[in-house]
Amino acid sequence: MVKAPDDIEEIISSMNNLPVNDFLGYSPNDMKYLLYDALEKNSPVQFLDKIDDGTLDKMPLFRIVEAYIKIIQREKHIKLTPLGALPRKVITELYDLRFLLDDFIEIGLYKLWKEEDCISIRSARLTAELAGLVRKTNGKLTLTKVAINLLETNNRQQMFQKFFKAFVNKFPWSYNDGYPEVPVGQFGWAFSVILLSKFGNEPQTSRFYADLYGKAFPNLYTFFQDDSSNEDRQFNRCYSIRTFNRFMLWFGFITMEKKEIISTGNEPIQSTHILSIVFKITS
């Protein structure tokens, strides 16, 4: 039996701290924190200590959940429909604030009748529960003590942080599309934030970012092997919709030039100043 060197643990530790090209120079240890403790101590991506109200005002999805929570505060509770969804009156009130518009509703292709007609409102509602801000009991929605306290103290930053963490860590992004229930996009979301901070000053396509994301996490391609002829295209499209259309755009981190109602995946994407005001990114 070959005996391992006495300093094997030191050697392994040293290797885990070496930069890796496919990780943009981050080490395996850096990536471990990035993947499993994003936003926490030792992670290359963390919240800045102070996020001002002006920045929070430019985050469409957060504005929706704030308005939703204030409706519950005003009404004391919201009674869900027999199918467990928000009543149309509440959905209409939230949509009419026009924080996030649905292209198909705007062109009149279909009307806003039920919660699932507007996935941004549905996502905000479900994430608020996962964040511990809203409680569902016996078909009624009420505010938790945490939410009531945050409203009374006007602590918007903490409310945002709770909501954001729940959206990236608990709310299943696959719920918003027809792709498989796999972690593409949501797994390593903070790495996508790093990619955007590094390359987002110039317009880039989602394909550009999907290729870099795929190099860092090549095993994720295997989820699309059932359609081997389109494996690469399906992976890129799934990543793009989840990461850009229904995450970064919803939080105001990017601008995206859409020429067609249905996204092609080739629209120029550019970062906004909000990214650098919300996150502290270390290299």
PDB file of C-alpha atoms in Angstrom:
ATOM      1  CA  MET A   1       0.000   0.000   0.000  1.00  0.00           C
ATOM      2  CA  VAL A   2       1.375   3.398  -0.998  1.00  0.00           C
ATOM      3  CA  LYS A   3       1.640   5.760   1.948  1.00  0.00           C
ATOM      4  CA  ALA A   4       0.306   9.276   1.404  1.00  0.00           C
ATOM      5  CA  PRO A   5       2.739  12.113   1.988  1.00  0.00           C
ATOM      6  CA  ASP A   6       2.623  13.544   5.499  1.00  0.00           C
ATOM      7  CA  ASP A   7       1.715  16.936   4.093  1.00  0.00           C
ATOM      8  CA  ILE A   8      -1.118  15.687   1.841  1.00  0.00           C
ATOM      9  CA  GLU A   9      -3.738  17.857   3.553  1.00  0.00           C
ATOM     10  CA  GLU A  10      -1.543  20.901   3.106  1.00  0.00           C
ATOM     11  CA  ILE A  11      -1.066  20.039  -0.569  1.00  0.00           C
ATOM     12  CA  ILE A  12      -4.802  19.614  -1.137  1.00  0.00           C
ATOM     13  CA  SER A  13      -5.554  22.846   0.702  1.00  0.00           C
ATOM     14  CA  SER A  14      -2.991  24.658  -1.412  1.00  0.00           C
ATOM     15  CA  MET A  15      -4.509  23.294  -4.625  1.00  0.00           C
ATOM     16  CA  ASN A  16      -7.993  24.343  -3.553  1.00  0.00           C
ATOM     17  CA  ASN A  17      -6.758  27.898  -3.195  1.00  0.00           C
ATOM     18  CA  LEU A  18      -5.199  28.106  -6.667  1.00  0.00           C
ATOM     19  CA  PRO A  19      -6.972  30.247  -9.285  1.00  0.00           C
ATOM     20  CA  VAL A  20      -8.885  28.396 -12.001  1.00  0.00           C
ATOM     21  CA  ASN A  21      -9.305  29.930 -15.446  1.00  0.00           C
ATOM     22  CA  ASP A  22     -12.833  28.624 -15.941  1.00  0.00           C
ATOM     23  CA  PHE A  23     -13.765  30.246 -12.626  1.00  0.00           C
ATOM     24  CA  LEU A  24     -12.426  33.622 -13.839  1.00  0.00           C
ATOM     25  CA  GLY A  25      -9.420  33.231 -11.567  1.00  0.00           C
ATOM     26  CA  TYR A  26     -11.399  32.298  -8.467  1.00  0.00           C
ATOM     27  CA  SER A  27     -10.230  29.228  -6.558  1.00  0.00           C
ATOM     28  CA  PRO A  28     -12.268  26.101  -5.747  1.00  0.00           C
ATOM     29  CA  ASN A  29     -12.527  27.356  -2.171  1.00  0.00           C
ATOM     30  CA  ASP A  30     -13.842  30.697  -3.407  1.00  0.00           C
ATOM     31  CA  MET A  31     -16.421  28.887  -5.504  1.00  0.00           C
ATOM     32  CA  LYS A  32     -17.501  26.762  -2.550  1.00  0.00           C
ATOM     33  CA  TYR A  33     -18.423  29.890  -0.622  1.00  0.00           C
ATOM     34  CA  LEU A  34     -19.955  31.432  -3.740  1.00  0.00           C
ATOM     35  CA  LEU A  35     -22.184  28.422  -4.374  1.00  0.00           C
ATOM     36  CA  TYR A  36     -23.215  27.422  -0.880  1.00  0.00           C
ATOM     37  CA  ASP A  37     -22.796  30.562   1.237  1.00  0.00           C
ATOM     38  CA  ALA A  38     -23.348  33.348  -1.256  1.00  0.00           C
ATOM     39  CA  LEU A  39     -23.837  36.735   0.411  1.00  0.00           C
ATOM     40  CA  GLU A  40     -22.390  35.463   3.682  1.00  0.00           C
ATOM     41  CA  LYS A  41     -18.953  36.015   5.227  1.00  0.00           C
ATOM     42  CA  ASN A  42     -16.073  34.746   3.033  1.00  0.00           C
ATOM     43  CA  SER A  43     -18.206  34.797  -0.107  1.00  0.00           C
ATOM     44  CA  PRO A  44     -16.794  36.798  -3.041  1.00  0.00           C
ATOM     45  CA  VAL A  45     -20.280  38.326  -3.417  1.00  0.00           C
ATOM     46  CA  GLN A  46     -21.880  40.071  -0.441  1.00  0.00           C
ATOM     47  CA  PHE A  47     -24.432  42.794   0.182  1.00  0.00           C
ATOM     48  CA  LEU A  48     -23.029  46.246   0.738  1.00  0.00           C
ATOM     49  CA  ASP A  49     -23.639  47.587   4.240  1.00  0.00           C
ATOM     50  CA  LYS A  50     -25.983  50.330   3.056  1.00  0.00           C
ATOM     51  CA  ILE A  51     -28.492  50.110   0.207  1.00  0.00           C
ATOM     52  CA  ASP A  52     -30.351  53.409  -0.116  1.00  0.00           C
ATOM     53  CA  ASP A  53     -34.050  53.899  -0.820  1.00  0.00           C
ATOM     54  CA  GLY A  54     -33.363  55.339  -4.265  1.00  0.00           C
ATOM     55  CA  THR A  55     -31.724  52.064  -5.286  1.00  0.00           C
ATOM     56  CA  LEU A  56     -34.533  49.957  -3.827  1.00  0.00           C
ATOM     57  CA  ASP A  57     -37.039  52.086  -5.757  1.00  0.00           C
ATOM     58  CA  LYS A  58     -35.441  50.909  -9.015  1.00  0.00           C
ATOM     59  CA  MET A  59     -35.979  47.192  -8.332  1.00  0.00           C
ATOM     60  CA  PRO A  60     -39.298  46.264  -9.975  1.00  0.00           C
ATOM     61  CA  LEU A  61     -39.853  42.905  -8.273  1.00  0.00           C
ATOM     62  CA  PHE A  62     -39.087  44.335  -4.850  1.00  0.00           C
ATOM     63  CA  ARG A  63     -41.510  47.196  -5.480  1.00  0.00           C
ATOM     64  CA  ILE A  64     -44.193  44.618  -6.274  1.00  0.00           C
ATOM     65  CA  VAL A  65     -43.645  42.689  -3.056  1.00  0.00           C
ATOM     66  CA  GLU A  66     -43.570  45.906  -1.011  1.00  0.00           C
ATOM     67  CA  ALA A  67     -46.890  46.971  -2.505  1.00  0.00           C
ATOM     68  CA  TYR A  68     -48.319  43.499  -1.941  1.00  0.00           C
ATOM     69  CA  ILE A  69     -47.295  43.506   1.721  1.00  0.00           C
ATOM     70  CA  LYS A  70     -48.838  46.947   2.186  1.00  0.00           C
ATOM     71  CA  ILE A  71     -52.110  45.727   0.679  1.00  0.00           C
ATOM     72  CA  ILE A  72     -52.217  42.955   3.284  1.00  0.00           C
ATOM     73  CA  GLN A  73     -51.412  45.529   5.970  1.00  0.00           C
ATOM     74  CA  ARG A  74     -54.271  47.718   4.761  1.00  0.00           C
ATOM     75  CA  GLU A  75     -56.797  44.887   4.416  1.00  0.00           C
ATOM     76  CA  LYS A  76     -55.623  42.966   7.534  1.00  0.00           C
ATOM     77  CA  HIS A  77     -55.711  39.771   5.493  1.00  0.00           C
ATOM     78  CA  ILE A  78     -56.275  38.499   1.942  1.00  0.00           C
ATOM     79  CA  LYS A  79     -58.572  35.572   1.293  1.00  0.00           C
ATOM     80  CA  LEU A  80     -57.231  33.290  -1.422  1.00  0.00           C
ATOM     81  CA  THR A  81     -59.387  31.879  -4.207  1.00  0.00           C
ATOM     82  CA  PRO A  82     -60.616  28.259  -3.944  1.00  0.00           C
ATOM     83  CA  LEU A  83     -57.562  27.299  -6.037  1.00  0.00           C
ATOM     84  CA  GLY A  84     -55.229  29.007  -3.564  1.00  0.00           C
ATOM     85  CA  ALA A  85     -54.351  32.053  -5.677  1.00  0.00           C
ATOM     86  CA  LEU A  86     -54.594  35.792  -5.162  1.00  0.00           C
ATOM     87  CA  PRO A  87     -58.003  37.289  -5.998  1.00  0.00           C
ATOM     88  CA  ARG A  88     -58.223  39.235  -9.239  1.00  0.00           C
ATOM     89  CA  LYS A  89     -58.793  42.537  -7.412  1.00  0.00           C
ATOM     90  CA  VAL A  90     -55.381  42.298  -5.743  1.00  0.00           C
ATOM     91  CA  ILE A  91     -53.607  41.196  -8.917  1.00  0.00           C
ATOM     92  CA  THR A  92     -55.117  44.083 -10.860  1.00  0.00           C
ATOM     93  CA  GLU A  93     -54.119  46.611  -8.192  1.00  0.00           C
ATOM     94  CA  LEU A  94     -50.530  45.333  -8.231  1.00  0.00           C
ATOM     95  CA  TYR A  95     -50.264  45.197 -12.025  1.00  0.00           C
ATOM     96  CA  ASP A  96     -51.701  48.694 -12.409  1.00  0.00           C
ATOM     97  CA  LEU A  97     -48.696  50.032 -10.503  1.00  0.00           C
ATOM     98  CA  ARG A  98     -46.801  49.029 -13.684  1.00  0.00           C
ATOM     99  CA  PHE A  99     -43.569  48.035 -11.996  1.00  0.00           C
ATOM    100  CA  LEU A 100     -43.184  45.021 -14.309  1.00  0.00           C
ATOM    101  CA  LEU A 101     -45.261  44.771 -17.456  1.00  0.00           C
ATOM    102  CA  ASP A 102     -46.161  41.620 -19.342  1.00  0.00           C
ATOM    103  CA  ASP A 103     -45.696  42.012 -23.105  1.00  0.00           C
ATOM    104  CA  PHE A 104     -48.587  39.724 -24.005  1.00  0.00           C
ATOM    105  CA  ILE A 105     -50.977  41.566 -21.692  1.00  0.00           C
ATOM    106  CA  GLU A 106     -49.771  44.921 -22.984  1.00  0.00           C
ATOM    107  CA  ILE A 107     -50.482  44.075 -26.636  1.00  0.00           C
ATOM    108  CA  GLY A 108     -53.865  42.628 -25.706  1.00  0.00           C
ATOM    109  CA  LEU A 109     -53.075  39.028 -26.578  1.00  0.00           C
ATOM    110  CA  TYR A 110     -54.656  38.000 -23.293  1.00  0.00           C
ATOM    111  CA  LYS A 111     -56.169  39.650 -20.243  1.00  0.00           C
ATOM    112  CA  LEU A 112     -55.087  39.598 -16.634  1.00  0.00           C
ATOM    113  CA  TRP A 113     -57.679  37.275 -15.125  1.00  0.00           C
ATOM    114  CA  LYS A 114     -55.769  35.191 -12.621  1.00  0.00           C
ATOM    115  CA  GLU A 115     -52.504  35.090 -10.703  1.00  0.00           C
ATOM    116  CA  GLU A 116     -50.674  32.795 -13.115  1.00  0.00           C
ATOM    117  CA  ASP A 117     -51.297  35.254 -15.964  1.00  0.00           C
ATOM    118  CA  CYS A 118     -48.536  37.429 -14.480  1.00  0.00           C
ATOM    119  CA  ILE A 119     -45.555  35.386 -13.313  1.00  0.00           C
ATOM    120  CA  SER A 120     -43.782  38.341 -11.708  1.00  0.00           C
ATOM    121  CA  ILE A 121     -46.690  38.912  -9.310  1.00  0.00           C
ATOM    122  CA  ARG A 122     -46.985  35.188  -8.639  1.00  0.00           C
ATOM    123  CA  SER A 123     -43.231  34.973  -7.985  1.00  0.00           C
ATOM    124  CA  ALA A 124     -43.327  37.926  -5.594  1.00  0.00           C
ATOM    125  CA  ARG A 125     -46.256  36.432  -3.691  1.00  0.00           C
ATOM    126  CA  LEU A 126     -44.714  32.982  -3.275  1.00  0.00           C
ATOM    127  CA  THR A 127     -41.275  34.357  -2.401  1.00  0.00           C
ATOM    128  CA  ALA A 128     -42.756  36.598   0.295  1.00  0.00           C
ATOM    129  CA  GLU A 129     -44.023  33.460   2.034  1.00  0.00           C
ATOM    130  CA  LEU A 130     -40.663  31.705   1.663  1.00  0.00           C
ATOM    131  CA  ALA A 131     -38.978  34.798   3.104  1.00  0.00           C
ATOM    132  CA  GLY A 132     -41.092  34.631   6.248  1.00  0.00           C
ATOM    133  CA  LEU A 133     -42.847  37.924   5.489  1.00  0.00           C
ATOM    134  CA  VAL A 134     -46.317  36.524   4.773  1.00  0.00           C
ATOM    135  CA  ARG A 135     -48.099  33.580   6.371  1.00  0.00           C
ATOM    136  CA  LYS A 136     -50.776  31.417   4.742  1.00  0.00           C
ATOM    137  CA  THR A 137     -53.301  29.901   7.163  1.00  0.00           C
ATOM    138  CA  ASN A 138     -56.669  28.351   6.329  1.00  0.00           C
ATOM    139  CA  GLY A 139     -56.819  30.005   2.917  1.00  0.00           C
ATOM    140  CA  LYS A 140     -55.917  33.465   4.228  1.00  0.00           C
ATOM    141  CA  LEU A 141     -52.745  35.499   3.891  1.00  0.00           C
ATOM    142  CA  THR A 142     -51.567  37.612   6.813  1.00  0.00           C
ATOM    143  CA  LEU A 143     -48.352  39.421   7.662  1.00  0.00           C
ATOM    144  CA  THR A 144     -45.837  37.832   9.987  1.00  0.00           C
ATOM    145  CA  LYS A 145     -44.474  39.662  13.021  1.00  0.00           C
ATOM    146  CA  VAL A 146     -41.232  40.109  11.089  1.00  0.00           C
ATOM    147  CA  ALA A 147     -42.982  41.934   8.247  1.00  0.00           C
ATOM    148  CA  ILE A 148     -45.042  44.062  10.631  1.00  0.00           C
ATOM    149  CA  ASN A 149     -41.900  45.119  12.477  1.00  0.00           C
ATOM    150  CA  LEU A 150     -40.065  45.959   9.248  1.00  0.00           C
ATOM    151  CA  LEU A 151     -43.005  48.069   8.088  1.00  0.00           C
ATOM    152  CA  GLU A 152     -43.286  49.887  11.416  1.00  0.00           C
ATOM    153  CA  THR A 153     -39.562  50.695  11.438  1.00  0.00           C
ATOM    154  CA  ASN A 154     -39.509  51.394   7.678  1.00  0.00           C
ATOM    155  CA  ASN A 155     -36.566  49.015   7.361  1.00  0.00           C
ATOM    156  CA  ARG A 156     -36.725  48.546   3.609  1.00  0.00           C
ATOM    157  CA  GLN A 157     -33.148  47.300   3.327  1.00  0.00           C
ATOM    158  CA  GLN A 158     -33.717  44.337   5.624  1.00  0.00           C
ATOM    159  CA  MET A 159     -36.994  43.537   3.907  1.00  0.00           C
ATOM    160  CA  PHE A 160     -35.213  43.560   0.555  1.00  0.00           C
ATOM    161  CA  GLN A 161     -32.415  41.337   1.824  1.00  0.00           C
ATOM    162  CA  LYS A 162     -34.848  38.788   3.250  1.00  0.00           C
ATOM    163  CA  PHE A 163     -36.866  38.782   0.042  1.00  0.00           C
ATOM    164  CA  PHE A 164     -33.800  38.572  -2.202  1.00  0.00           C
ATOM    165  CA  LYS A 165     -32.248  35.684  -0.274  1.00  0.00           C
ATOM    166  CA  ALA A 166     -35.505  33.766  -0.459  1.00  0.00           C
ATOM    167  CA  PHE A 167     -35.774  34.402  -4.200  1.00  0.00           C
ATOM    168  CA  VAL A 168     -32.269  33.118  -5.007  1.00  0.00           C
ATOM    169  CA  ASN A 169     -32.122  30.325  -2.415  1.00  0.00           C
ATOM    170  CA  LYS A 170     -35.668  29.028  -1.918  1.00  0.00           C
ATOM    171  CA  PHE A 171     -37.977  30.021  -4.750  1.00  0.00           C
ATOM    172  CA  PRO A 172     -37.596  27.466  -7.588  1.00  0.00           C
ATOM    173  CA  TRP A 173     -36.751  29.411 -10.749  1.00  0.00           C
ATOM    174  CA  SER A 174     -37.848  26.440 -12.843  1.00  0.00           C
ATOM    175  CA  TYR A 175     -41.414  27.202 -11.714  1.00  0.00           C
ATOM    176  CA  ASN A 176     -41.466  30.117 -14.166  1.00  0.00           C
ATOM    177  CA  ASP A 177     -40.711  28.268 -17.401  1.00  0.00           C
ATOM    178  CA  GLY A 178     -41.261  25.068 -19.317  1.00  0.00           C
ATOM    179  CA  TYR A 179     -37.731  23.776 -18.982  1.00  0.00           C
ATOM    180  CA  PRO A 180     -36.867  20.794 -16.773  1.00  0.00           C
ATOM    181  CA  GLU A 181     -36.861  21.244 -13.001  1.00  0.00           C
ATOM    182  CA  VAL A 182     -33.077  21.478 -12.905  1.00  0.00           C
ATOM    183  CA  PRO A 183     -30.841  24.063 -11.209  1.00  0.00           C
ATOM    184  CA  VAL A 184     -29.522  25.747 -14.387  1.00  0.00           C
ATOM    185  CA  GLY A 185     -29.225  29.473 -13.729  1.00  0.00           C
ATOM    186  CA  GLN A 186     -30.186  29.358 -10.069  1.00  0.00           C
ATOM    187  CA  PHE A 187     -27.184  27.195  -9.164  1.00  0.00           C
ATOM    188  CA  GLY A 188     -24.250  29.586  -9.124  1.00  0.00           C
ATOM    189  CA  TRP A 189     -26.423  32.674  -9.551  1.00  0.00           C
ATOM    190  CA  ALA A 190     -23.770  34.696  -7.715  1.00  0.00           C
ATOM    191  CA  PHE A 191     -21.202  33.637 -10.322  1.00  0.00           C
ATOM    192  CA  SER A 192     -23.491  35.203 -12.940  1.00  0.00           C
ATOM    193  CA  VAL A 193     -23.445  38.388 -10.871  1.00  0.00           C
ATOM    194  CA  ILE A 194     -19.643  38.307 -11.030  1.00  0.00           C
ATOM    195  CA  LEU A 195     -19.770  37.736 -14.799  1.00  0.00           C
ATOM    196  CA  LEU A 196     -22.065  40.728 -15.197  1.00  0.00           C
ATOM    197  CA  SER A 197     -19.882  42.934 -13.006  1.00  0.00           C
ATOM    198  CA  LYS A 198     -16.826  41.986 -15.060  1.00  0.00           C
ATOM    199  CA  PHE A 199     -18.230  42.180 -18.574  1.00  0.00           C
ATOM    200  CA  GLY A 200     -21.477  44.121 -18.245  1.00  0.00           C
ATOM    201  CA  ASN A 201     -20.140  47.598 -18.978  1.00  0.00           C
ATOM    202  CA  GLU A 202     -20.247  46.706 -22.674  1.00  0.00           C
ATOM    203  CA  PRO A 203     -23.276  45.164 -24.407  1.00  0.00           C
ATOM    204  CA  GLN A 204     -23.039  41.366 -24.515  1.00  0.00           C
ATOM    205  CA  THR A 205     -25.521  38.686 -25.581  1.00  0.00           C
ATOM    206  CA  SER A 206     -26.872  36.111 -23.192  1.00  0.00           C
ATOM    207  CA  ARG A 207     -25.015  33.490 -25.250  1.00  0.00           C
ATOM    208  CA  PHE A 208     -21.745  35.133 -24.220  1.00  0.00           C
ATOM    209  CA  TYR A 209     -22.622  34.734 -20.535  1.00  0.00           C
ATOM    210  CA  ALA A 210     -24.129  31.260 -20.966  1.00  0.00           C
ATOM    211  CA  ASP A 211     -20.869  30.008 -22.486  1.00  0.00           C
ATOM    212  CA  LEU A 212     -18.841  31.310 -19.523  1.00  0.00           C
ATOM    213  CA  TYR A 213     -21.350  29.900 -17.056  1.00  0.00           C
ATOM    214  CA  GLY A 214     -21.237  26.550 -18.859  1.00  0.00           C
ATOM    215  CA  LYS A 215     -17.436  26.435 -18.677  1.00  0.00           C
ATOM    216  CA  ALA A 216     -17.620  26.898 -14.922  1.00  0.00           C
ATOM    217  CA  PHE A 217     -20.376  24.295 -14.466  1.00  0.00           C
ATOM    218  CA  PRO A 218     -20.124  21.879 -17.442  1.00  0.00           C
ATOM    219  CA  ASN A 219     -22.050  19.109 -15.669  1.00  0.00           C
ATOM    220  CA  LEU A 220     -25.223  21.170 -16.012  1.00  0.00           C
ATOM    221  CA  TYR A 221     -25.273  20.446 -19.747  1.00  0.00           C
ATOM    222  CA  THR A 222     -26.122  16.828 -18.952  1.00  0.00           C
ATOM    223  CA  PHE A 223     -29.673  17.835 -18.005  1.00  0.00           C
ATOM    224  CA  PHE A 224     -30.376  18.472 -21.691  1.00  0.00           C
ATOM    225  CA  GLN A 225     -28.824  15.323 -23.173  1.00  0.00           C
ATOM    226  CA  ASP A 226     -32.225  13.870 -24.060  1.00  0.00           C
ATOM    227  CA  ASP A 227     -32.228  16.399 -26.889  1.00  0.00           C
ATOM    228  CA  SER A 228     -28.588  15.996 -27.907  1.00  0.00           C
ATOM    229  CA  SER A 229     -29.039  17.795 -31.234  1.00  0.00           C
ATOM    230  CA  ASN A 230     -30.110  20.944 -29.388  1.00  0.00           C
ATOM    231  CA  GLU A 231     -28.334  20.405 -26.069  1.00  0.00           C
ATOM    232  CA  ASP A 232     -26.267  23.574 -26.299  1.00  0.00           C
ATOM    233  CA  ARG A 233     -29.143  25.719 -27.536  1.00  0.00           C
ATOM    234  CA  GLN A 234     -31.533  24.440 -24.865  1.00  0.00           C
ATOM    235  CA  PHE A 235     -28.980  25.014 -22.108  1.00  0.00           C
ATOM    236  CA  ASN A 236     -28.276  28.559 -23.289  1.00  0.00           C
ATOM    237  CA  ARG A 237     -31.944  29.399 -23.640  1.00  0.00           C
ATOM    238  CA  CYS A 238     -32.829  28.033 -20.199  1.00  0.00           C
ATOM    239  CA  TYR A 239     -29.948  29.901 -18.595  1.00  0.00           C
ATOM    240  CA  SER A 240     -30.829  33.129 -20.360  1.00  0.00           C
ATOM    241  CA  ILE A 241     -34.519  33.167 -19.456  1.00  0.00           C
ATOM    242  CA  ARG A 242     -33.928  32.318 -15.819  1.00  0.00           C
ATOM    243  CA  THR A 243     -30.882  34.493 -15.231  1.00  0.00           C
ATOM    244  CA  PHE A 244     -31.617  37.589 -17.285  1.00  0.00           C
ATOM    245  CA  ASN A 245     -35.318  37.790 -18.155  1.00  0.00           C
ATOM    246  CA  ARG A 246     -36.627  36.604 -14.783  1.00  0.00           C
ATOM    247  CA  PHE A 247     -33.944  37.522 -12.303  1.00  0.00           C
ATOM    248  CA  MET A 248     -31.557  40.308 -13.208  1.00  0.00           C
ATOM    249  CA  LEU A 249     -34.095  42.318 -15.193  1.00  0.00           C
ATOM    250  CA  TRP A 250     -36.637  41.933 -12.407  1.00  0.00           C
ATOM    251  CA  PHE A 251     -34.188  43.398  -9.887  1.00  0.00           C
ATOM    252  CA  GLY A 252     -32.967  46.177 -12.163  1.00  0.00           C
ATOM    253  CA  PHE A 253     -29.434  44.809 -12.542  1.00  0.00           C
ATOM    254  CA  ILE A 254     -29.513  44.920 -16.343  1.00  0.00           C
ATOM    255  CA  THR A 255     -31.016  46.618 -19.341  1.00  0.00           C
ATOM    256  CA  MET A 256     -32.007  44.445 -22.275  1.00  0.00           C
ATOM    257  CA  GLU A 257     -32.858  45.655 -25.762  1.00  0.00           C
ATOM    258  CA  LYS A 258     -35.802  43.562 -26.902  1.00  0.00           C
ATOM    259  CA  LYS A 259     -36.795  43.896 -30.557  1.00  0.00           C
ATOM    260  CA  GLU A 260     -39.261  41.013 -30.440  1.00  0.00           C
ATOM    261  CA  ILE A 261     -41.921  40.150 -27.879  1.00  0.00           C
ATOM    262  CA  ILE A 262     -40.530  36.650 -27.569  1.00  0.00           C
ATOM    263  CA  SER A 263     -36.899  36.802 -26.462  1.00  0.00           C
ATOM    264  CA  THR A 264     -34.417  35.378 -28.971  1.00  0.00           C
ATOM    265  CA  GLY A 265     -31.498  35.171 -26.555  1.00  0.00           C
ATOM    266  CA  ASN A 266     -29.460  37.517 -28.742  1.00  0.00           C
ATOM    267  CA  GLU A 267     -30.618  40.794 -27.240  1.00  0.00           C
ATOM    268  CA  PRO A 268     -27.788  43.086 -26.074  1.00  0.00           C
ATOM    269  CA  ILE A 269     -27.504  42.982 -22.277  1.00  0.00           C
ATOM    270  CA  GLN A 270     -25.749  45.603 -20.198  1.00  0.00           C
ATOM    271  CA  SER A 271     -25.358  46.038 -16.451  1.00  0.00           C
ATOM    272  CA  THR A 272     -26.813  49.000 -14.589  1.00  0.00           C
ATOM    273  CA  HIS A 273     -25.244  50.974 -11.771  1.00  0.00           C
ATOM    274  CA  ILE A 274     -27.560  49.174  -9.334  1.00  0.00           C
ATOM    275  CA  LEU A 275     -25.324  46.107  -9.395  1.00  0.00           C
ATOM    276  CA  SER A 276     -22.387  47.993  -7.884  1.00  0.00           C
ATOM    277  CA  ILE A 277     -24.608  49.715  -5.311  1.00  0.00           C
ATOM    278  CA  VAL A 278     -26.105  46.462  -4.026  1.00  0.00           C
ATOM    279  CA  PHE A 279     -23.146  44.066  -4.067  1.00  0.00           C
ATOM    280  CA  LYS A 280     -19.571  44.097  -2.827  1.00  0.00           C
ATOM    281  CA  ILE A 281     -17.586  41.841  -5.144  1.00  0.00           C
ATOM    282  CA  THR A 282     -14.068  40.740  -4.266  1.00  0.00           C
ATOM    283  CA  SER A 283     -11.600  39.102  -6.630  1.00  0.00           C
TER     284      SER A 283
END
